[in-house]
Short mmCIF file of C-alpha atoms in Angstrom, two decimals:
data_model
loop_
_atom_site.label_atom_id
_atom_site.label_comp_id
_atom_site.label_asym_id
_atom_site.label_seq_id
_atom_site.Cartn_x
_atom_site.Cartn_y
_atom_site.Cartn_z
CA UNK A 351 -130.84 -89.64 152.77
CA UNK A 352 -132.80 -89.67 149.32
CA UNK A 353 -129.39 -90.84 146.95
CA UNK A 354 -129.67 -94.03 150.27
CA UNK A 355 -133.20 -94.70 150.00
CA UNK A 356 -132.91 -94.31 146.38
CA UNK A 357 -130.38 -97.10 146.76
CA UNK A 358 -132.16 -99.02 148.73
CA UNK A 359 -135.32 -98.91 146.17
CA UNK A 360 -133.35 -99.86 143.24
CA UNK A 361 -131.58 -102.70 145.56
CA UNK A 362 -135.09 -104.02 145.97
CA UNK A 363 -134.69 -103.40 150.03
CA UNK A 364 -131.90 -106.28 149.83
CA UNK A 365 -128.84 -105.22 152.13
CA UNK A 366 -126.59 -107.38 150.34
CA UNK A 367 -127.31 -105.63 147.26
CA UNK A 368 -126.88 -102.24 148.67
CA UNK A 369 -123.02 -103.90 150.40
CA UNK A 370 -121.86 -105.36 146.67
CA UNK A 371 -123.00 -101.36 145.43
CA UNK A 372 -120.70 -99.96 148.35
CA UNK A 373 -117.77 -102.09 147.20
CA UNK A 374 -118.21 -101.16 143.75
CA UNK A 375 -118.46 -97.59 144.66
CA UNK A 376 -115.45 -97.81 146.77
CA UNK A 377 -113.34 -99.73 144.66
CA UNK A 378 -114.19 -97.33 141.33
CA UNK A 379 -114.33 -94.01 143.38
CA UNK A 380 -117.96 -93.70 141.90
CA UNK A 381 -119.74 -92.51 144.97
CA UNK A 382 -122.06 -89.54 143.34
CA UNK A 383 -125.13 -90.70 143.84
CA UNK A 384 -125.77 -89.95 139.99
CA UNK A 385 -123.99 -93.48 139.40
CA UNK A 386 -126.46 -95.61 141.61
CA UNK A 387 -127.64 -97.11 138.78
CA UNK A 388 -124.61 -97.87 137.34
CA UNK A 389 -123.60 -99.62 140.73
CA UNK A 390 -126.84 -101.17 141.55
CA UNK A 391 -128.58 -103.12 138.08
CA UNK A 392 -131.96 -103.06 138.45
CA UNK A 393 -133.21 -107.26 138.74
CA UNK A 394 -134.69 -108.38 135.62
CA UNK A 395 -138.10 -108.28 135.96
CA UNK A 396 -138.14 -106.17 139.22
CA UNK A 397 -140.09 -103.02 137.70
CA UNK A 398 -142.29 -105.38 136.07
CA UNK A 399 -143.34 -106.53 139.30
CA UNK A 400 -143.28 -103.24 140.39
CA UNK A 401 -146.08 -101.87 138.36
CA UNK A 402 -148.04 -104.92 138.30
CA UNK A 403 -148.43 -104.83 142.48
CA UNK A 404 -149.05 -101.07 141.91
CA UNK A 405 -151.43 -101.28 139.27
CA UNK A 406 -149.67 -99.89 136.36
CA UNK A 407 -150.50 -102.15 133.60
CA UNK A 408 -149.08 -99.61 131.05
CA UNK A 409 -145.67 -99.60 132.95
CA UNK A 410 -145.37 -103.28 133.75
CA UNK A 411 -146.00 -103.59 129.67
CA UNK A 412 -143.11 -101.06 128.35
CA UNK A 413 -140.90 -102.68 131.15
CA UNK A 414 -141.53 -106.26 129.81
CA UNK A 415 -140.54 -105.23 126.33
CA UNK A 416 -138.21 -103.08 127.33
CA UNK A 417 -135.99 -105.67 128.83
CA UNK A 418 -135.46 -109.75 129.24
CA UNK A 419 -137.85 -110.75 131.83
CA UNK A 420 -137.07 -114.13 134.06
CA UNK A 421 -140.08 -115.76 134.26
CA UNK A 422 -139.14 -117.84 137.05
CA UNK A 423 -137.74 -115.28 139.31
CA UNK A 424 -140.56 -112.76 138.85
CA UNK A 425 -143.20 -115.49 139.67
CA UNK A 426 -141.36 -116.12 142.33
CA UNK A 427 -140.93 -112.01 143.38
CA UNK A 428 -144.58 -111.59 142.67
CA UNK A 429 -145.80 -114.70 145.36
CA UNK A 430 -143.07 -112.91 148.08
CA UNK A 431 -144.79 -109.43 147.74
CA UNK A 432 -148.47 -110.77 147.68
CA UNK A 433 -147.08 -112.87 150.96
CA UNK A 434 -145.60 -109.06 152.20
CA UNK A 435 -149.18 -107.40 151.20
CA UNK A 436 -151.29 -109.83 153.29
CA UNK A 437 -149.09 -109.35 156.22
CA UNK A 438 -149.22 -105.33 155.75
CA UNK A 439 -152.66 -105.37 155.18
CA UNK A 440 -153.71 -107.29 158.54
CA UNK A 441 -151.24 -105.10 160.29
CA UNK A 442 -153.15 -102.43 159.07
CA UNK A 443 -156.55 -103.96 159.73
CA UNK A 444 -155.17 -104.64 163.56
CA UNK A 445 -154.10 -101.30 163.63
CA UNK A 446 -150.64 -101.91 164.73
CA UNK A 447 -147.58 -99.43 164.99
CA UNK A 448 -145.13 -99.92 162.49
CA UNK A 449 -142.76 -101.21 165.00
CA UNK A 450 -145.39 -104.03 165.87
CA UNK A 451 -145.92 -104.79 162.48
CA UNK A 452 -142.17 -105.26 162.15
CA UNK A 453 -141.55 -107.41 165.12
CA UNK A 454 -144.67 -109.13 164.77
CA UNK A 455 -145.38 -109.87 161.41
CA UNK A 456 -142.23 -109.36 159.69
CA UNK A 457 -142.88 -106.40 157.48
CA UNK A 458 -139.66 -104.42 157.93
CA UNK A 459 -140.19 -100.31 158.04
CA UNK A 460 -139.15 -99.97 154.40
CA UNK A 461 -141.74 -102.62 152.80
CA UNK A 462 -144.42 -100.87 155.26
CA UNK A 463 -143.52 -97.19 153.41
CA UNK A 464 -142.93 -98.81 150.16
CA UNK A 465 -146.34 -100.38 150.50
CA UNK A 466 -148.15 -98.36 152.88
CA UNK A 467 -150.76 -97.37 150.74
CA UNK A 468 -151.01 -100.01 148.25
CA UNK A 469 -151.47 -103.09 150.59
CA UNK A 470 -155.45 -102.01 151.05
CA UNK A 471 -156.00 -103.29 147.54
CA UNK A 472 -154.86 -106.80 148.57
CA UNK A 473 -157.52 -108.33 150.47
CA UNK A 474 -157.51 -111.96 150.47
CA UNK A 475 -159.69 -112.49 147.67
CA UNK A 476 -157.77 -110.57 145.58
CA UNK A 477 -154.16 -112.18 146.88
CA UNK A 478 -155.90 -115.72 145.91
CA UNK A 479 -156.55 -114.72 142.51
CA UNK A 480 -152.94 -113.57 142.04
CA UNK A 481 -151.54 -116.48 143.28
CA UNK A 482 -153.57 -118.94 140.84
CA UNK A 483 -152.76 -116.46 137.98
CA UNK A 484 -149.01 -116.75 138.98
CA UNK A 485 -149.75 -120.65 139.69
CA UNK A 486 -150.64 -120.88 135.66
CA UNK A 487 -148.20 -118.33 134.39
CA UNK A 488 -145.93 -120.47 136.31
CA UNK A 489 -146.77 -123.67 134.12
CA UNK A 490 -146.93 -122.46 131.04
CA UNK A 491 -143.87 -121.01 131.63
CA UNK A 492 -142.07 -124.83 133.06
CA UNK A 493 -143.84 -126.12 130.00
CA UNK A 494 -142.00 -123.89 127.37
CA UNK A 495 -144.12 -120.86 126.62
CA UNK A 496 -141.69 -117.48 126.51
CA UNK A 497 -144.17 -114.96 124.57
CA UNK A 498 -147.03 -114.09 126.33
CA UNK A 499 -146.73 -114.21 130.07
CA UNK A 500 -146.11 -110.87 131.28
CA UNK A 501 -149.44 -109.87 128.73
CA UNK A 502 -151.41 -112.33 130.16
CA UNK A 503 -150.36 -111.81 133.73
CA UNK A 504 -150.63 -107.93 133.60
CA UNK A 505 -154.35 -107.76 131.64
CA UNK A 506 -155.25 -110.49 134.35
CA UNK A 507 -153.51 -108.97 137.50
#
């Protein structure tokens, strides 16, 4: 159970993902679940994101210099999970089961544990201001800036 869920995290909770790291595992006879990470790359930018919707401005930092970051791709990550959050968050407010909140809403069971306790700090105020930070990351970023972005996005975040 932990080496799948572990899977599953570093897959970003994408099934297709966690299928191409089953072939790989099958087809190399790497099935330990100390090679998950060698069968499963991380998405550049992913733990950037990561932090930055959990608050870690000192993570999402070391992981943007640590590796390439696609601007485009983590905007676009970052507006998906703030869209997630909201949904959580009402579910929460409405005090729905997690099976309601799946069916209804379309938060599946792993995004509600992943972000169980994190989607109170979204309110809609909040998810506004993210999006117009991510709306002007998002042009300077179309217009040619490359140095700078994931600074300004995670002291502004």
């Amino acid at each position: 159970r932990n080496a799948a869920h572990r899977l599953l995290t570093r897959a970003g909770g994408d099934l297709g993902a966690v299928r191409d790291a089953g072939s790989k595992a099958r087809a190399t006879q790497l099935t330990d679940a100390k090679y998950i990470d060698v069968l499963c790359e991380a998405r550049p930018g992913e733990e950037f994101a990561e932090c930055l919707i959990a608050g870690d401005v000192k993570g999402a930092l070391f992981a943007a210099r640590a590796a390439y970051i696609a601007y485009g791709a983590v905007i676009g990550l970052l507006d998906s999970r703030l869209g997630l959050l909201s949904r959580l968050r009402e579910g929460q407010r409405r005090q729905l089961e997690p099976r309601d909140i799946e069916r209804s809403l379309g938060v599946s069971r792993f995004w509600q544990g992943r972000y169980r306790d994190v989607a109170q700090q979204y309110p809609p105020t909040r998810v506004r201001a993210c999006r117009q930070l991510l709306a002007r990351a998002d042009s300077a970023w179309r217009t040619g800036a490359d140095r700078g972005i994931a600074e300004v996005l995670a002291a502004n975040w």
